[in-house]
Tab-separated table of C-alpha atoms and ligand atoms in Angstrom:
chain	number	residue	atom	x	y	z
A	21	VAL	CA	0.000	0.000	0.000
A	22	VAL	CA	1.631	3.241	-1.132
A	23	ARG	CA	-0.201	5.402	1.326
A	24	LYS	CA	2.462	5.948	3.974
A	25	LEU	CA	4.576	9.049	3.805
A	26	GLN	CA	7.499	8.262	1.562
A	27	PRO	CA	10.741	10.286	1.432
A	28	ALA	CA	9.199	12.234	-1.437
A	29	ILE	CA	5.885	13.200	0.102
A	30	LEU	CA	3.952	12.937	-3.099
A	31	ASN	CA	4.689	9.278	-3.572
A	32	PHE	CA	1.329	8.938	-1.893
A	33	ASN	CA	-0.989	7.372	-4.421
A	34	HIS	CA	-4.704	7.507	-3.776
A	35	ASN	CA	-5.628	4.896	-6.261
A	36	GLN	CA	-3.618	2.094	-4.777
A	37	ARG	CA	-5.098	2.555	-1.363
A	38	SER	CA	-6.613	-0.379	0.358
A	39	PHE	CA	-9.891	-0.271	2.203
A	40	SER	CA	-8.992	-3.355	4.166
A	41	ILE	CA	-8.003	-1.338	7.233
A	42	THR	CA	-11.517	-0.069	7.668
A	43	SER	CA	-12.137	0.169	11.329
A	44	GLN	CA	-15.637	0.094	12.678
A	45	THR	CA	-15.438	3.456	14.421
A	46	ASN	CA	-18.503	5.621	14.443
A	47	SER	CA	-18.120	8.219	11.747
A	48	LYS	CA	-21.137	10.338	11.084
A	49	VAL	CA	-20.783	12.397	7.919
A	50	ALA	CA	-23.279	15.148	7.075
A	51	VAL	CA	-23.829	16.270	3.481
A	52	LEU	CA	-25.277	19.783	3.120
A	53	GLY	CA	-26.879	20.038	-0.305
A	54	ALA	CA	-27.354	16.286	-0.732
A	55	ALA	CA	-30.218	16.385	-3.247
A	56	GLY	CA	-28.468	18.502	-5.897
A	57	GLY	CA	-26.697	17.472	-9.082
A	58	LEU	CA	-23.432	17.002	-7.196
A	59	GLY	CA	-24.932	16.087	-3.822
A	60	GLN	CA	-26.619	12.944	-5.165
A	61	PRO	CA	-23.633	11.148	-6.738
A	62	LEU	CA	-21.430	12.320	-3.858
A	63	SER	CA	-23.898	10.865	-1.362
A	64	LEU	CA	-23.964	7.597	-3.311
A	65	LEU	CA	-20.175	7.287	-3.131
A	66	LEU	CA	-20.209	8.180	0.553
A	67	LYS	CA	-22.916	5.535	1.133
A	68	ILE	CA	-20.510	2.976	-0.340
A	69	ASN	CA	-17.613	4.355	1.692
A	70	PRO	CA	-16.791	1.781	4.392
A	71	HIS	CA	-15.451	4.442	6.766
A	72	ILE	CA	-18.885	5.960	7.271
A	73	SER	CA	-21.343	4.618	9.837
A	74	HIS	CA	-24.044	7.303	9.457
A	75	LEU	CA	-24.717	9.483	6.441
A	76	ALA	CA	-26.936	12.451	7.325
A	77	LEU	CA	-28.363	14.109	4.222
A	78	TYR	CA	-29.597	17.696	4.306
A	79	ASP	CA	-31.264	19.797	1.650
A	80	ILE	CA	-34.121	22.235	1.236
A	81	VAL	CA	-35.946	20.049	-1.339
A	82	GLN	CA	-36.181	16.405	-2.429
A	83	VAL	CA	-33.933	14.991	0.246
A	84	PRO	CA	-36.436	12.435	1.663
A	85	GLY	CA	-36.521	10.703	-1.731
A	86	VAL	CA	-32.754	10.697	-2.137
A	87	ALA	CA	-32.304	9.328	1.385
A	88	ALA	CA	-34.979	6.630	0.944
A	89	ASP	CA	-33.388	5.562	-2.331
A	90	LEU	CA	-29.846	5.412	-0.922
A	91	SER	CA	-30.964	3.669	2.251
A	92	HIS	CA	-31.744	0.522	0.220
A	93	CYS	CA	-28.078	0.031	-0.745
A	94	SER	CA	-26.645	-2.871	1.238
A	95	THR	CA	-23.661	-1.006	2.648
A	96	ARG	CA	-22.598	-0.073	6.152
A	97	ALA	CA	-23.800	3.518	6.523
A	98	LYS	CA	-27.173	4.264	8.049
A	99	VAL	CA	-28.903	7.055	6.094
A	100	SER	CA	-30.990	9.844	7.616
A	101	SER	CA	-32.938	12.576	5.857
A	102	HIS	CA	-33.096	16.212	7.003
A	103	LEU	CA	-35.361	18.602	5.119
A	104	GLY	CA	-35.184	22.359	5.612
A	105	PRO	CA	-33.406	24.618	8.126
A	106	ASP	CA	-35.386	23.282	11.125
A	107	GLN	CA	-33.693	19.921	10.611
A	108	LEU	CA	-30.122	21.204	10.336
A	109	LYS	CA	-29.514	20.618	14.044
A	110	THR	CA	-30.343	16.894	13.944
A	111	CYS	CA	-28.380	16.537	10.710
A	112	LEU	CA	-25.241	18.095	12.188
A	113	ASP	CA	-25.435	16.801	15.727
A	114	GLY	CA	-22.431	14.511	16.359
A	115	ALA	CA	-21.067	14.764	12.799
A	116	LYS	CA	-17.329	14.133	12.526
A	117	VAL	CA	-17.128	15.496	9.012
A	118	VAL	CA	-19.440	17.923	7.213
A	119	VAL	CA	-19.295	18.084	3.424
A	120	MET	CA	-20.825	21.085	1.703
A	121	PRO	CA	-21.679	20.744	-2.011
A	122	ALA	CA	-24.719	23.116	-1.725
A	123	GLY	CA	-25.256	26.061	-4.034
A	124	VAL	CA	-25.850	26.975	-7.659
A	125	HIS	CA	-23.635	25.995	-10.571
A	126	ARG	CA	-22.151	27.829	-13.560
A	127	LYS	CA	-23.645	28.136	-17.019
A	128	PRO	CA	-21.479	28.602	-20.129
A	129	GLY	CA	-19.848	32.047	-20.200
A	130	MET	CA	-19.853	32.422	-16.403
A	131	THR	CA	-16.840	32.431	-14.091
A	132	ARG	CA	-16.952	30.805	-10.677
A	133	ASP	CA	-16.884	34.293	-9.193
A	134	ASP	CA	-20.216	34.997	-10.933
A	135	LEU	CA	-21.748	32.517	-8.443
A	136	PHE	CA	-20.537	34.582	-5.495
A	137	GLN	CA	-23.674	36.498	-4.581
A	138	THR	CA	-25.938	33.443	-4.435
A	139	ASN	CA	-23.510	30.930	-3.003
A	140	ALA	CA	-22.012	33.302	-0.421
A	141	ALA	CA	-25.420	33.512	1.256
A	142	VAL	CA	-25.823	29.721	1.161
A	143	VAL	CA	-22.367	29.151	2.659
A	144	ARG	CA	-22.823	31.762	5.348
A	145	HIS	CA	-26.144	30.214	6.417
A	146	LEU	CA	-24.843	26.633	6.425
A	147	ALA	CA	-21.480	27.486	8.022
A	148	ASP	CA	-23.378	29.243	10.778
A	149	ALA	CA	-25.363	26.059	11.435
A	150	VAL	CA	-22.146	23.996	11.496
A	151	ALA	CA	-20.541	26.496	13.904
A	152	LYS	CA	-23.593	26.241	16.185
A	153	PHE	CA	-24.457	22.548	16.005
A	154	SER	CA	-21.193	20.713	15.217
A	155	PRO	CA	-18.334	23.146	15.854
A	156	GLY	CA	-15.849	20.295	16.341
A	157	ALA	CA	-16.565	18.743	12.943
A	158	ILE	CA	-14.176	19.042	10.043
A	159	LEU	CA	-15.763	21.138	7.336
A	160	CYS	CA	-15.089	20.313	3.677
A	161	ILE	CA	-16.344	23.051	1.370
A	162	ILE	CA	-17.017	22.269	-2.283
A	163	THR	CA	-19.373	25.192	-2.958
A	164	ASP	CA	-17.886	27.598	-5.516
A	165	PRO	CA	-16.215	30.032	-5.636
A	166	ILE	CA	-14.054	28.064	-3.174
A	167	ASN	CA	-11.432	30.844	-3.176
A	168	SER	CA	-14.043	33.029	-1.432
A	169	THR	CA	-16.384	30.559	0.289
A	170	VAL	CA	-13.637	29.130	2.544
A	171	PRO	CA	-12.856	32.659	3.848
A	172	ILE	CA	-16.614	33.269	4.340
A	173	ALA	CA	-17.024	30.099	6.418
A	174	SER	CA	-13.871	30.950	8.378
A	175	GLU	CA	-15.248	34.412	9.217
A	176	VAL	CA	-18.535	32.859	10.361
A	177	PHE	CA	-16.633	30.469	12.649
A	178	LYS	CA	-14.589	33.387	14.028
A	179	TYR	CA	-17.791	35.324	14.674
A	180	ARG	CA	-19.196	32.342	16.584
A	181	GLY	CA	-15.914	31.979	18.521
A	182	VAL	CA	-15.244	28.411	17.320
A	183	TYR	CA	-12.672	28.975	14.560
A	184	ASP	CA	-9.948	26.376	14.134
A	185	PRO	CA	-8.082	26.868	10.833
A	186	ASN	CA	-6.949	23.250	10.919
A	187	ARG	CA	-10.524	22.057	10.529
A	188	ILE	CA	-11.784	23.986	7.486
A	189	PHE	CA	-10.859	22.728	4.017
A	190	GLY	CA	-11.671	23.873	0.513
A	191	VAL	CA	-11.866	20.686	-1.542
A	192	THR	CA	-9.559	21.111	-4.551
A	193	THR	CA	-9.014	17.379	-5.077
A	194	LEU	CA	-10.654	17.530	-8.505
A	195	ASP	CA	-7.785	19.690	-9.789
A	196	VAL	CA	-5.317	16.972	-8.763
A	197	VAL	CA	-7.542	14.269	-10.262
A	198	ARG	CA	-7.754	16.174	-13.544
A	199	ALA	CA	-4.043	17.008	-13.699
A	200	SER	CA	-3.119	13.393	-13.014
A	201	THR	CA	-5.605	12.070	-15.585
A	202	PHE	CA	-4.578	14.469	-18.364
A	203	ILE	CA	-0.857	13.877	-17.789
A	204	ALA	CA	-1.394	10.112	-17.787
A	205	GLN	CA	-3.290	10.394	-21.088
A	206	ALA	CA	-0.536	12.514	-22.642
A	207	LYS	CA	2.200	10.130	-21.551
A	208	GLY	CA	0.399	6.840	-22.191
A	209	MET	CA	0.457	5.966	-18.482
A	210	LYS	CA	-2.284	4.564	-16.287
A	211	ALA	CA	-4.187	7.381	-14.547
A	212	HIS	CA	-3.992	5.321	-11.346
A	213	ASP	CA	-0.229	5.551	-11.334
A	214	VAL	CA	0.054	9.327	-11.680
A	215	ASN	CA	-0.186	11.980	-8.979
A	216	CYS	CA	0.335	15.633	-9.880
A	217	PRO	CA	-0.023	18.181	-7.060
A	218	VAL	CA	-2.038	21.323	-7.780
A	219	VAL	CA	-1.617	24.382	-5.560
A	220	GLY	CA	-3.103	27.889	-5.296
A	221	GLY	CA	-6.861	28.170	-5.544
A	222	HIS	CA	-9.767	26.723	-7.506
A	223	SER	CA	-10.495	29.029	-10.438
A	224	GLY	CA	-8.724	30.063	-13.629
A	225	VAL	CA	-5.163	31.311	-13.140
A	226	THR	CA	-5.263	30.492	-9.428
A	227	ILE	CA	-5.178	26.764	-10.319
A	228	VAL	CA	-1.442	26.003	-10.419
A	229	PRO	CA	-0.454	22.455	-11.388
A	230	LEU	CA	3.075	21.598	-10.285
A	231	ILE	CA	3.923	19.303	-13.165
A	232	SER	CA	7.597	19.355	-12.139
A	233	GLN	CA	6.583	17.535	-8.931
A	234	CYS	CA	4.442	14.933	-10.706
A	235	GLN	CA	5.009	11.354	-9.565
A	236	PRO	CA	6.299	9.564	-11.552
A	237	PHE	CA	8.475	12.319	-13.030
A	238	VAL	CA	7.276	13.557	-16.437
A	239	SER	CA	8.889	15.998	-18.788
A	240	PHE	CA	7.220	18.203	-21.417
A	241	PRO	CA	8.613	20.634	-24.000
A	242	HIS	CA	7.703	24.205	-22.961
A	243	ASP	CA	4.755	24.623	-25.367
A	244	GLU	CA	3.232	21.308	-24.250
A	245	ARG	CA	3.713	22.256	-20.581
A	246	VAL	CA	1.859	25.525	-21.259
A	247	ALA	CA	-0.965	23.712	-23.088
A	248	MET	CA	-1.269	21.093	-20.330
A	249	THR	CA	-1.365	23.772	-17.622
A	250	THR	CA	-4.049	25.729	-19.495
A	251	ARG	CA	-6.168	22.617	-19.958
A	252	ILE	CA	-6.010	21.831	-16.237
A	253	GLN	CA	-6.893	25.434	-15.371
A	254	LYS	CA	-9.860	25.409	-17.747
A	255	ALA	CA	-11.045	21.848	-17.098
A	256	GLY	CA	-14.114	22.946	-15.117
A	257	THR	CA	-15.116	25.188	-18.016
A	258	GLU	CA	-14.624	22.265	-20.423
A	259	VAL	CA	-17.370	20.394	-18.516
A	260	VAL	CA	-19.620	23.463	-18.145
A	261	GLU	CA	-19.497	23.988	-21.925
A	262	ALA	CA	-20.056	20.309	-22.727
A	263	LYS	CA	-23.119	20.287	-20.447
A	264	ALA	CA	-24.382	23.330	-22.381
A	265	GLY	CA	-26.315	25.030	-19.598
A	266	ASN	CA	-27.293	21.907	-17.684
A	267	GLY	CA	-24.661	22.099	-15.002
A	268	SER	CA	-20.998	21.779	-14.180
A	269	ALA	CA	-18.884	18.833	-13.097
A	270	THR	CA	-20.924	16.627	-10.771
A	271	LEU	CA	-19.665	13.073	-11.356
A	272	SER	CA	-15.929	13.769	-11.363
A	273	MET	CA	-16.428	16.226	-8.510
A	274	ALA	CA	-18.286	13.532	-6.551
A	275	TYR	CA	-15.412	11.122	-7.237
A	276	ALA	CA	-12.874	13.689	-6.032
A	277	GLY	CA	-14.972	14.766	-3.032
A	278	ASN	CA	-15.329	11.162	-1.911
A	279	GLN	CA	-11.578	10.679	-2.282
A	280	PHE	CA	-10.916	13.665	-0.031
A	281	VAL	CA	-13.469	12.641	2.613
A	282	SER	CA	-12.125	9.096	2.573
A	283	SER	CA	-8.586	10.346	3.172
A	284	LEU	CA	-9.806	12.574	5.959
A	285	LEU	CA	-11.694	9.762	7.693
A	286	GLU	CA	-8.699	7.451	7.447
A	287	ALA	CA	-6.530	10.154	9.033
A	288	LEU	CA	-9.142	10.809	11.734
A	289	GLU	CA	-9.118	7.094	12.479
A	290	GLY	CA	-5.368	7.254	13.075
A	291	GLU	CA	-3.884	6.252	9.720
A	292	THR	CA	-0.633	8.115	9.193
A	293	GLY	CA	1.083	9.558	6.127
A	294	ILE	CA	-2.080	10.611	4.305
A	295	VAL	CA	-1.543	13.617	2.057
A	296	GLU	CA	-4.079	15.553	-0.019
A	297	CYS	CA	-3.846	18.951	-1.683
A	298	ALA	CA	-6.469	21.286	-0.185
A	299	TYR	CA	-7.254	24.994	0.042
A	300	VAL	CA	-6.656	26.084	3.620
A	301	ARG	CA	-5.670	29.024	5.833
A	302	SER	CA	-2.001	29.308	5.019
A	303	ASP	CA	1.221	31.188	5.710
A	304	GLU	CA	3.012	29.599	2.746
A	305	THR	CA	2.581	32.590	0.398
A	306	GLU	CA	1.272	36.169	0.624
A	307	ALA	CA	-2.247	34.808	0.037
A	308	LYS	CA	-4.005	34.122	3.346
A	309	TYR	CA	-5.605	30.966	1.955
A	310	PHE	CA	-3.703	28.742	-0.421
A	311	ALA	CA	-3.939	25.120	-1.570
A	312	THR	CA	-0.873	22.960	-0.979
A	313	PRO	CA	-0.220	19.310	-0.099
A	314	ILE	CA	-1.444	18.776	3.451
A	315	LEU	CA	-0.629	15.932	5.796
A	316	LEU	CA	-3.976	14.964	7.317
A	317	GLY	CA	-4.198	13.905	10.937
A	318	LYS	CA	-6.561	13.372	13.840
A	319	ASN	CA	-7.305	17.096	14.081
A	320	GLY	CA	-7.487	17.936	10.392
A	321	ILE	CA	-4.300	19.638	9.199
A	322	GLU	CA	-1.317	17.881	10.746
A	323	LYS	CA	1.303	19.609	8.608
A	324	ASN	CA	1.329	21.915	5.615
A	325	PHE	CA	4.020	20.828	3.166
A	326	GLY	CA	3.917	24.139	1.325
A	327	VAL	CA	4.672	24.626	-2.330
A	328	GLY	CA	7.983	22.738	-2.316
A	329	LYS	CA	10.573	22.892	-5.075
A	330	THR	CA	9.264	24.453	-8.280
A	331	ILE	CA	10.642	25.379	-11.672
A	332	GLU	CA	10.666	28.972	-12.967
A	333	PHE	CA	7.538	28.414	-15.067
A	334	GLU	CA	5.606	27.426	-11.930
A	335	VAL	CA	7.073	30.273	-9.856
A	336	ASN	CA	5.590	32.640	-12.444
A	337	LEU	CA	2.225	30.878	-12.377
A	338	ILE	CA	2.111	31.316	-8.593
A	339	LYS	CA	3.101	34.993	-8.887
A	340	HIS	CA	0.259	35.470	-11.329
A	341	ALA	CA	-2.215	33.561	-9.113
A	342	ILE	CA	-1.615	35.471	-5.895
A	343	PRO	CA	-3.189	38.883	-6.722
A	344	GLU	CA	-6.329	37.155	-8.057
A	345	LEU	CA	-6.502	34.911	-4.983
A	346	GLN	CA	-6.036	37.863	-2.649
A	347	LYS	CA	-8.911	39.653	-4.404
A	348	ASN	CA	-11.163	36.575	-4.038
A	349	ILE	CA	-10.180	36.162	-0.364
A	350	ARG	CA	-10.871	39.824	0.454
A	351	LYS	CA	-14.266	39.558	-1.219
A	352	GLY	CA	-15.114	36.563	0.988
A	353	GLU	CA	-13.873	38.201	4.163
A	354	GLU	CA	-15.677	41.460	3.432
A	355	TYR	CA	-18.956	39.674	2.725
A	356	LEU	CA	-19.769	39.339	6.406
A	357	VAL	CA	-18.950	42.973	7.022
A	358	LYS	CA	-21.190	44.109	4.144
A	359	TYR	CA	-24.032	41.721	4.961
A	360	PRO	CA	-23.766	41.130	8.724
B	401	LMR	C1	-15.195	22.364	-11.314
B	401	LMR	O1	-13.997	22.594	-11.156
B	401	LMR	O2	-15.609	21.572	-12.166
B	401	LMR	C2	-16.187	23.034	-10.414
B	401	LMR	O3	-15.551	24.058	-9.706
B	401	LMR	C3	-17.398	23.506	-11.111
B	401	LMR	C4	-17.158	24.595	-12.136
B	401	LMR	O4	-17.976	25.512	-12.210
B	401	LMR	O5	-16.193	24.527	-12.892
């Protein structure tokens, strides 16, 4: 199993992980936004996830049907349904991990930032419930624009006096999944065998794949490296355009979200050496929040590995990402001031 920390930290390979260690600890996971286009496939994967003993599904519509449907799957997790704000407390009570895919999605021509006004309100409302009803849970935010929604949730937790930066994650796993898949395709390798870290944020130029740190090592001529980087940065848009107004990535995002939650639960259960890239409160660059490889542990972030060794091309990508990230972060932080 290549899941222990190796001398090169990124030797960690998600796809070769074994589920055989599954302990029977009680792990309640709450999904906020479980009936949506992303919430449903994510909840299905979490229902299959052997680390989860109780899957609590929350939404403002249709969640009883989704929960009834999932509850017939012959897997470990018990499923409960929570409809509307009055049922947030029972959904969140005792949750170890809270996953938040709630919110609206992009249509062609929109940026993730165009979702800000609607999704900021959703995240503020749900983060407030988490801060009140399960302040010790680890919060995994998928709702876009992640660059801003993680700061919003963090400000809500600060306001409620329960902020722990080690326990709030922006889920950027899909960027790593995409980078690894595209590189594997380009090099004729198996996607399972490739792991390319992606740092920065989760939109446009803030998505910074560190191809020089890819495991196994891969080399590209400059123009191909530029094209590969651009494809990874625009991969979400590729899906939005292909869906032609009917949504953004839901299936691959569910796959990636489940991978992140799985890693987190393994770490919470005491497995060591588990590393995932995630967007977190960070002192690694001038941006207050920044995605980097993170060693996960019993309390969330165990260690931030930072950006590591990069080539000049990547140094420039990071330089370019930081002002945009800082703008997105400020917008998130100021949201609570503007709309208290
Ligand atoms: C993605 O990366 O696919 C998501 O952030 C959804 C989107 O709008 O691109």
